[in-house]
CSV table of C-alpha atoms (C1' of nucleotides) in Angstrom, one decimal:
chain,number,residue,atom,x,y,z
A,30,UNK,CA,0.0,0.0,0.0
A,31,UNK,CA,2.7,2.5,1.1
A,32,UNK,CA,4.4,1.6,-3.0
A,33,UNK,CA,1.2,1.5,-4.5
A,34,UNK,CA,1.6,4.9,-5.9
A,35,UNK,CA,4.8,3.8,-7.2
A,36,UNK,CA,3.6,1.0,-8.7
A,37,UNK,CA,0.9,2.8,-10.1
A,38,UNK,CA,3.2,5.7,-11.6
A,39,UNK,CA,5.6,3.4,-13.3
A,40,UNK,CA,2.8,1.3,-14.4
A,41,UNK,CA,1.6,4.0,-16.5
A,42,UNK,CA,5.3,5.3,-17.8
A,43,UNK,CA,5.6,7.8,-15.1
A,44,UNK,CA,8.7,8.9,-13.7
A,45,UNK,CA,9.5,8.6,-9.8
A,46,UNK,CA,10.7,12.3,-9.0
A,47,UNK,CA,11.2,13.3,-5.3
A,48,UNK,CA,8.6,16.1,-6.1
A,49,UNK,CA,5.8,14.1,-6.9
A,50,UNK,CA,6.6,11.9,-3.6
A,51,UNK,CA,6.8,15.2,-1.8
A,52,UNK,CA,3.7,16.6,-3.3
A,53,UNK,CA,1.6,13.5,-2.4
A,54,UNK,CA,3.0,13.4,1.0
A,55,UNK,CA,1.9,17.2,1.8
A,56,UNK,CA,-1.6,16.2,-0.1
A,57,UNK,CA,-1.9,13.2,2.2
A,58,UNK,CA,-0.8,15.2,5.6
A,59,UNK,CA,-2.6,18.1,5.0
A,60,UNK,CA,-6.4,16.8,4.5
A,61,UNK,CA,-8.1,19.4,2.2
A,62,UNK,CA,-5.5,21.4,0.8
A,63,UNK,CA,-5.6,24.1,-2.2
A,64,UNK,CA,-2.6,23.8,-4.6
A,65,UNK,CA,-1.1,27.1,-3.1
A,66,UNK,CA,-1.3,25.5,0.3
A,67,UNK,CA,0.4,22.3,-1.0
A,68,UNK,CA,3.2,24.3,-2.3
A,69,UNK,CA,3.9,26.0,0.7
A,70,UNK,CA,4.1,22.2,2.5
A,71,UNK,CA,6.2,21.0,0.0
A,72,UNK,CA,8.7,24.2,0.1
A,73,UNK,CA,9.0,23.8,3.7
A,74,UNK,CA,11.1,20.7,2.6
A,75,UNK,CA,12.7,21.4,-0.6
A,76,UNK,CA,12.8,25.5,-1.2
A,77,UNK,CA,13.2,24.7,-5.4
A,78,UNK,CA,9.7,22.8,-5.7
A,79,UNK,CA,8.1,25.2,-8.2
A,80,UNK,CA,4.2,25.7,-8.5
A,81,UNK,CA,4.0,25.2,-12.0
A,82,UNK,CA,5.6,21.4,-11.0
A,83,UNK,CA,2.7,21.2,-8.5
A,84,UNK,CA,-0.2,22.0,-10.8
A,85,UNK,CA,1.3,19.3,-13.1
A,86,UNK,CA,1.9,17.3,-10.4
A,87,UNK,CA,-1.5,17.0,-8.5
A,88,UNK,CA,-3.0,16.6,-12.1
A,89,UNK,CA,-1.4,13.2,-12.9
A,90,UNK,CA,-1.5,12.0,-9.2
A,91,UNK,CA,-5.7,12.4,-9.5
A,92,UNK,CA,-5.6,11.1,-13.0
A,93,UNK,CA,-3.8,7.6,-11.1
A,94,UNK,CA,-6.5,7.9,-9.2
A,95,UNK,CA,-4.1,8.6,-5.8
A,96,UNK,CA,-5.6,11.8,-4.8
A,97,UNK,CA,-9.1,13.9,-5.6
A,98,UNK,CA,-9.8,17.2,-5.6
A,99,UNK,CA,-13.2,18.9,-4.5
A,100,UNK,CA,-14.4,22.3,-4.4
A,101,UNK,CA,-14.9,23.7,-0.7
A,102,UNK,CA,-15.5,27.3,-1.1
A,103,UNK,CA,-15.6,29.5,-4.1
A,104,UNK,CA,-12.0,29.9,-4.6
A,105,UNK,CA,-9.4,27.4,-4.8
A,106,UNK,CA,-10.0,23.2,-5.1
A,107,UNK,CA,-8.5,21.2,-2.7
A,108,UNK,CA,-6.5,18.2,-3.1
A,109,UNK,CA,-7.1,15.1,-0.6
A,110,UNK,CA,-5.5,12.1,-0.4
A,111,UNK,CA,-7.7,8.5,-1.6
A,112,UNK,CA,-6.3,6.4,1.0
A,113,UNK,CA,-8.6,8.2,3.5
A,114,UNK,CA,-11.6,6.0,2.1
A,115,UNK,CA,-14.1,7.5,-0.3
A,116,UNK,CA,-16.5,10.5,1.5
A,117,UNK,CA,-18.0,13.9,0.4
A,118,UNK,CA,-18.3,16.7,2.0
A,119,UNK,CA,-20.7,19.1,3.9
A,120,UNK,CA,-19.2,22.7,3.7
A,121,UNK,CA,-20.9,25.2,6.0
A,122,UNK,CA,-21.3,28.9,4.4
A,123,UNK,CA,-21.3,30.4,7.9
A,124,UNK,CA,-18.5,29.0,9.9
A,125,UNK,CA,-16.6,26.9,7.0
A,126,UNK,CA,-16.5,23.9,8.8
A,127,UNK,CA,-16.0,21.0,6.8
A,128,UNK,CA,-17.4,17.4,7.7
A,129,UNK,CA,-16.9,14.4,5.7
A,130,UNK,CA,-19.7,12.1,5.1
A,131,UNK,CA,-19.7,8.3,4.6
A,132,UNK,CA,-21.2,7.3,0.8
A,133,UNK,CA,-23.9,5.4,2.4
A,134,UNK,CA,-25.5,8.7,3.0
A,135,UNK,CA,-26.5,9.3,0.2
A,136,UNK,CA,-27.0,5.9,-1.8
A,137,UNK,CA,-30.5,6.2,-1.8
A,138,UNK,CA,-29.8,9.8,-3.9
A,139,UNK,CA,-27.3,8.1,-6.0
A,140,UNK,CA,-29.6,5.2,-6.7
A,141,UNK,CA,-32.5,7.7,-7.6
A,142,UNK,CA,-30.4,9.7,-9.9
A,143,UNK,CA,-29.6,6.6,-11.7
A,144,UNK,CA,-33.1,5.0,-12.4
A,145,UNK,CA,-34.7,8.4,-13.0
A,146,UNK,CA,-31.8,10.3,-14.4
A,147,UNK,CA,-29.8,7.7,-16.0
A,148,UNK,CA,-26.6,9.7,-14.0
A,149,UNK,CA,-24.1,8.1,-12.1
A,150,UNK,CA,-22.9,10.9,-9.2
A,151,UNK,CA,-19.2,10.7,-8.8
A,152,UNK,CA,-19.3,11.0,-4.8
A,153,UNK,CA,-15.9,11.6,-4.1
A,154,UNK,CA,-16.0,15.0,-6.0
A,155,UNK,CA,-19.9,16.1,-4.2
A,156,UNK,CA,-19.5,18.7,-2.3
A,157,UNK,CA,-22.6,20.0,-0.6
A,158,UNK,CA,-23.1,23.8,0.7
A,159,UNK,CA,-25.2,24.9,3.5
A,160,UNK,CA,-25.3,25.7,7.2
A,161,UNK,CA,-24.9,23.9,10.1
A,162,UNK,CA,-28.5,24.1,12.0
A,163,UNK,CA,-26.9,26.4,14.8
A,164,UNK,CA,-25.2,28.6,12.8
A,165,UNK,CA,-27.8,30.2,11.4
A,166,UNK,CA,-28.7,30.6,7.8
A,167,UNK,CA,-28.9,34.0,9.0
A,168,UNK,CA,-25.5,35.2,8.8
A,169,UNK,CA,-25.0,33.1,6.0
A,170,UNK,CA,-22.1,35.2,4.3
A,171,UNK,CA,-19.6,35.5,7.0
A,172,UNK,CA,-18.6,38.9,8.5
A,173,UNK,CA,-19.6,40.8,4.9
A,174,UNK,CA,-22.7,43.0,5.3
A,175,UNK,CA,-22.1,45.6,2.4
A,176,UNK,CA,-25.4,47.2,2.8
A,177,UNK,CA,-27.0,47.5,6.2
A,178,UNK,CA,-30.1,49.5,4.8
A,179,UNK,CA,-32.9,48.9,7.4
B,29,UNK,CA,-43.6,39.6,-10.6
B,30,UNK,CA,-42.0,41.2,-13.5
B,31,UNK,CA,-41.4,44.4,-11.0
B,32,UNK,CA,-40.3,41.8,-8.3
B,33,UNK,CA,-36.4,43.0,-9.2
B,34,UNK,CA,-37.6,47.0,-8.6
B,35,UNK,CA,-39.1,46.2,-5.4
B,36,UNK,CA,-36.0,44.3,-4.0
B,37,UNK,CA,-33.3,46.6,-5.0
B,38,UNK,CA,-35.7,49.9,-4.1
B,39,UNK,CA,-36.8,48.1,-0.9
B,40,UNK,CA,-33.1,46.9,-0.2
B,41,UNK,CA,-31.9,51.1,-0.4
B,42,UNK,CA,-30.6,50.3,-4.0
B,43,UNK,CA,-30.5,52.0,-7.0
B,44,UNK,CA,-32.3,51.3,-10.1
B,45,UNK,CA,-30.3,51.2,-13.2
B,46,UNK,CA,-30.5,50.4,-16.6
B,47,UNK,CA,-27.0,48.1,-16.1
B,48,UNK,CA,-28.6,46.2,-13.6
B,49,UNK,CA,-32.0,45.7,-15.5
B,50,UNK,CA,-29.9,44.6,-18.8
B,51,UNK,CA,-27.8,42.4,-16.6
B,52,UNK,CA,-30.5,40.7,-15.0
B,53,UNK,CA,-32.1,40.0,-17.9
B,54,UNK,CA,-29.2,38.4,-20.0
B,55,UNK,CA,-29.0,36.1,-16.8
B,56,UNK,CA,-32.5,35.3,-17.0
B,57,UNK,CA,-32.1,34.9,-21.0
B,58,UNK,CA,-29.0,32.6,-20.3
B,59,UNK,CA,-30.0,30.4,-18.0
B,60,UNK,CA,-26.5,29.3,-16.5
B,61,UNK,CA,-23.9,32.1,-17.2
B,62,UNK,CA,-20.9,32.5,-16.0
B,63,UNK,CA,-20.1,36.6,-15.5
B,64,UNK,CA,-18.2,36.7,-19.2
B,65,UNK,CA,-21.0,35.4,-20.7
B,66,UNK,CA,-23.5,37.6,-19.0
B,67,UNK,CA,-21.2,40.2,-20.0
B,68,UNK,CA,-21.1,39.6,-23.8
B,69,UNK,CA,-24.5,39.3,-23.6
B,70,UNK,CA,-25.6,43.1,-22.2
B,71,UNK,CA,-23.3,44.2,-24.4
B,72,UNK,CA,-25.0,43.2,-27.5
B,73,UNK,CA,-27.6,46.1,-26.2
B,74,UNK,CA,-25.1,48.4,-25.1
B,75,UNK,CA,-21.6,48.7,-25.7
B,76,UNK,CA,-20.1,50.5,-22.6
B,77,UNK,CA,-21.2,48.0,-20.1
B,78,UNK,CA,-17.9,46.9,-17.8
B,79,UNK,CA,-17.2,43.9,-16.8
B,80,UNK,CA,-16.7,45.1,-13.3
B,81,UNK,CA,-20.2,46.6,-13.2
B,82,UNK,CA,-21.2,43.0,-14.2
B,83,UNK,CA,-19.4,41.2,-11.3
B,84,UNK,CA,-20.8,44.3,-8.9
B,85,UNK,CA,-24.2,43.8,-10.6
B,86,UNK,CA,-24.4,40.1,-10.2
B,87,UNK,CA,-23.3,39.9,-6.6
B,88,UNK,CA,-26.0,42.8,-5.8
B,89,UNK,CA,-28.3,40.7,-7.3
B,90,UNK,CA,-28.3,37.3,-5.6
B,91,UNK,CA,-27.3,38.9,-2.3
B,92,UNK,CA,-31.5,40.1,-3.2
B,93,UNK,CA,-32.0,36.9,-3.9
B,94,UNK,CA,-33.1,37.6,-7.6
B,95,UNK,CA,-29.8,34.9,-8.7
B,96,UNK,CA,-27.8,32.4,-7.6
B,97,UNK,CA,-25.0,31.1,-9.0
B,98,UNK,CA,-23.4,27.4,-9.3
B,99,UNK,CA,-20.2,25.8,-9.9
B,100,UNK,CA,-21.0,23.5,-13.2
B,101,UNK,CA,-17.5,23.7,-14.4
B,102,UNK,CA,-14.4,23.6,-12.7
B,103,UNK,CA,-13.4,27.1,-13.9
B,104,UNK,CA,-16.0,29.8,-13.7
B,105,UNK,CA,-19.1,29.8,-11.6
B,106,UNK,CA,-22.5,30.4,-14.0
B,107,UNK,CA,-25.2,32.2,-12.9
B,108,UNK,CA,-29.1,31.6,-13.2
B,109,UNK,CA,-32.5,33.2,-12.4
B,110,UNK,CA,-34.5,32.4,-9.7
B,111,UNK,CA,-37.9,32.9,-11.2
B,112,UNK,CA,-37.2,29.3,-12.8
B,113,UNK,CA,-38.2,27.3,-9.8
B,114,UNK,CA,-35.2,26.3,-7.1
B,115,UNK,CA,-33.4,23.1,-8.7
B,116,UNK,CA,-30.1,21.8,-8.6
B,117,UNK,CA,-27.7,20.5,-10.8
B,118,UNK,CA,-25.9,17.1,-12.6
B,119,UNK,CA,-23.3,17.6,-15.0
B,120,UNK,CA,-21.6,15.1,-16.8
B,121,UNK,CA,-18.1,15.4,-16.5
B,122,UNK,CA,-18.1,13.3,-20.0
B,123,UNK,CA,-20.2,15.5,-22.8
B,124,UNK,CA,-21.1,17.5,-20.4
B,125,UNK,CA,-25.0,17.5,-20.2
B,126,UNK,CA,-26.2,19.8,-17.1
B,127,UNK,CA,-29.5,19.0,-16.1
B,128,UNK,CA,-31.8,20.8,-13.5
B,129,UNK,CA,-33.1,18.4,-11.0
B,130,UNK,CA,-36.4,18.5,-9.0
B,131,UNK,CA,-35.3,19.5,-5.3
B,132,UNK,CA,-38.0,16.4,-4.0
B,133,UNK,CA,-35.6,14.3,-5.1
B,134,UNK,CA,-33.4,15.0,-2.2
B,135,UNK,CA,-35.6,15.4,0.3
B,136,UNK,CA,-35.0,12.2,1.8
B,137,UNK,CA,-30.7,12.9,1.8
B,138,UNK,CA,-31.8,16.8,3.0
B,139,UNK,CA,-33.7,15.2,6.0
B,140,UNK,CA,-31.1,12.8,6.8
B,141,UNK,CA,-28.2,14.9,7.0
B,142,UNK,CA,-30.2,17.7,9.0
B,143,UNK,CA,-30.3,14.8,11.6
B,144,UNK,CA,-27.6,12.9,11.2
B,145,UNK,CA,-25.0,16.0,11.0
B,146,UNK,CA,-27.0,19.3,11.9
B,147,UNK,CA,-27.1,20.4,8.7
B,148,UNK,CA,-29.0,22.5,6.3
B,149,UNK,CA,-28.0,22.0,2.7
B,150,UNK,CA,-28.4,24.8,0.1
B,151,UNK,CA,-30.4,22.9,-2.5
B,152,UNK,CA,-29.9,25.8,-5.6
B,153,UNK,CA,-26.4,25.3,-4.9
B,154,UNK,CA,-25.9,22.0,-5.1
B,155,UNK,CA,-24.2,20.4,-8.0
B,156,UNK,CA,-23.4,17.1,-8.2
B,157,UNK,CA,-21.2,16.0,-10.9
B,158,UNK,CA,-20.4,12.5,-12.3
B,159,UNK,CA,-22.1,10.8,-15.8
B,160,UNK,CA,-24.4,10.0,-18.0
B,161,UNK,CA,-25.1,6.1,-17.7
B,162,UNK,CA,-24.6,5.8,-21.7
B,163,UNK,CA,-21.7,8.3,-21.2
B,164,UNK,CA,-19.2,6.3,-19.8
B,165,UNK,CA,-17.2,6.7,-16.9
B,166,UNK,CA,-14.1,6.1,-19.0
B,167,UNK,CA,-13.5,9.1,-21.4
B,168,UNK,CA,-14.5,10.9,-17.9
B,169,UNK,CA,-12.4,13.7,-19.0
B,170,UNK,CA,-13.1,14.9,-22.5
B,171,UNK,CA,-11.1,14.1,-25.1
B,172,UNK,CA,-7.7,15.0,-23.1
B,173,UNK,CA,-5.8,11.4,-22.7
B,174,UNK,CA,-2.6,13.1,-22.5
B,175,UNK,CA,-0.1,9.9,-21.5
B,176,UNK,CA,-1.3,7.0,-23.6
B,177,UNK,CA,1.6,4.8,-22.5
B,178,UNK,CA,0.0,0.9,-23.1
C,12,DC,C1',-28.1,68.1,-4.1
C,13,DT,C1',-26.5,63.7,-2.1
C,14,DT,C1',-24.7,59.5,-2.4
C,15,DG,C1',-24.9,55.2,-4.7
C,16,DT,C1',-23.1,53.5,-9.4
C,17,DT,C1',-20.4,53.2,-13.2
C,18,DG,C1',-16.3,53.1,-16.4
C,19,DC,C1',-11.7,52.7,-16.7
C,20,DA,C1',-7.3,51.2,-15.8
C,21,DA,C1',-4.5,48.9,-13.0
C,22,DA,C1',-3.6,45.3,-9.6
C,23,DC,C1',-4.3,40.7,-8.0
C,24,DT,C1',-4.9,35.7,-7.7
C,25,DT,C1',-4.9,31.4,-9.7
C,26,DT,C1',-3.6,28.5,-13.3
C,27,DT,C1',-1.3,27.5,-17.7
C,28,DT,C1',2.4,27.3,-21.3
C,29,DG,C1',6.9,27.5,-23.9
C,30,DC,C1',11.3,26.4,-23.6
C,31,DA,C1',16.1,25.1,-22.2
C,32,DT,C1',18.1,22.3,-18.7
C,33,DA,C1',18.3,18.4,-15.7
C,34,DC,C1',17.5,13.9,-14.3
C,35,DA,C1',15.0,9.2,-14.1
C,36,DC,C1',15.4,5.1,-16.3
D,23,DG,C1',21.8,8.2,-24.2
D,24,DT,C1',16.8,9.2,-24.6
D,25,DG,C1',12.9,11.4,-23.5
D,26,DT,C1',10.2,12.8,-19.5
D,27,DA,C1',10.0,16.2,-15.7
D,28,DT,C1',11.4,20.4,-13.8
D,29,DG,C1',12.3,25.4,-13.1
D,30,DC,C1',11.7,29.8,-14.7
D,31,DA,C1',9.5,33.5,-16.6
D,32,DA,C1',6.0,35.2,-19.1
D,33,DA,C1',1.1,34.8,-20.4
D,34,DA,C1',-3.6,33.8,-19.7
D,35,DA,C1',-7.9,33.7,-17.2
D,36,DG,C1',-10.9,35.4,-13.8
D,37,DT,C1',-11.9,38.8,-10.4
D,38,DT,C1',-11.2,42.9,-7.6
D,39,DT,C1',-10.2,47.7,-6.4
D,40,DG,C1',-9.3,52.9,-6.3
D,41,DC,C1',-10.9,56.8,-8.0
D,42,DA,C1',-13.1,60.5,-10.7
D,43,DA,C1',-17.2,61.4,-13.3
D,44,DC,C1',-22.0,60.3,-13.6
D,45,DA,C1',-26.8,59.9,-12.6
D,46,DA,C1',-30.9,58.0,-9.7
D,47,DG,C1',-33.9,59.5,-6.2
DNA sequence: CTTGTTGCAAACTTTTTGCATACAC
DNA sequence: GTGTATGCAAAAAGTTTGCAACAAG
């Protein structure tokens, strides 16, 4: 399991570099990561790593299938390890915490979409936005309040 | 309903303009823009319409709750009218179909995860990507198959 | 008139690309 | 040695901001 990335790189004519190990370490230690945050991780080890290596990087480690990304705010993806097993995600708009969710939440959904929509949800990449129920829908936007009109 | 936008913005201690009328009509038009496309759009009836006035414009607007906006692409977010009854959205990451679903369909998943993890999901944001059944989860990613090593 | 709005231009953030060099195999 | 991968620098794409002029109420 620990080689199984390198098996699965050199199975598919990739090359091992030391920055794609390091880049697949930081994804796997730092959870949910943005490619800017997995940079910084991987600089703290090797200063040269250059972003441009990361983008390419984090692009052929999803296409082996060793990491995913999903989209937790508005802004940047972030990259998470697939050794955590397979989960989406509840993002809340208020306080941005993030929970994880096992599949088996939402087979019914899946199994719906697939009779009535002929769709097959990818859950790994489903993130779903909302509010935790004591945060209030309220104050949904964090601390921006542009126009305070009565 | 048609003076449903007047009433918001007046109510809300905005200002009617003719930007914001033209701007919330192309989104209406376009059903899921994303801000360049809403922009091309207004200018087809006026030239000297900036694109900053557009992202202003479109930010005013679902802050009223006139729009919302989704992420149905990995790049820009696309923005829709609200008059078209709340739905969410499946987009197939292969020929990239988006439908609008029903929200009833995840009523059962919205119930479940209100209980299970005190949470409120945001149903007109939701977008749950994946594939068509006939699509094929192989050529997930359009026609890029960059290493092709056997 | 008063103050929200707009246009413009420039800055910013995030991601991508071309190319010469370096290194994995 | 051969060709992939990297670093670098510049470009592209998307979005934001400061500010003076403009216009809605």
């Amino acid at each position: 399991m620990t080689d199984d990335w390198r098996v699965k790189l050199r199975g598919s004519g990739y090359r091992l570099t030391p920055q794609r190990e390091l880049i697949l370490r930081a994804v796997e230690e730092l959870g949910h990561a943005t490619p800017d945050e997995v940079h910084a991780r991987v600089r703290e080890q090797s200063e040269a790593v250059n972003v441009s290596t990361v983008y390419r990087t984090l692009e052929v480690l999803e296409e082996l299938g060793l990491i995913r990304h999903a989209h937790l705010s508005d802004r940047a993806p972030t990259y998470h390890s697939v050794t955590d097993h397979e989960h989406f995600h509840l993002v809340c708009r208020n306080c941005h915490r993030v929970t994880s969710v096992d599949p088996d939440v939402i087979t019914l959904l899946s199994d719906r979409l697939r009779t009535d929509h002929d769709f097959v949800l990818d859950v790994g990449h489903l993130t779903i936005f909302g509010h935790c129920a004591d945060c209030g829908p309220a104050a949904a936007d964090e601390t921006k309040e542009k126009h305070s009109h009565a």
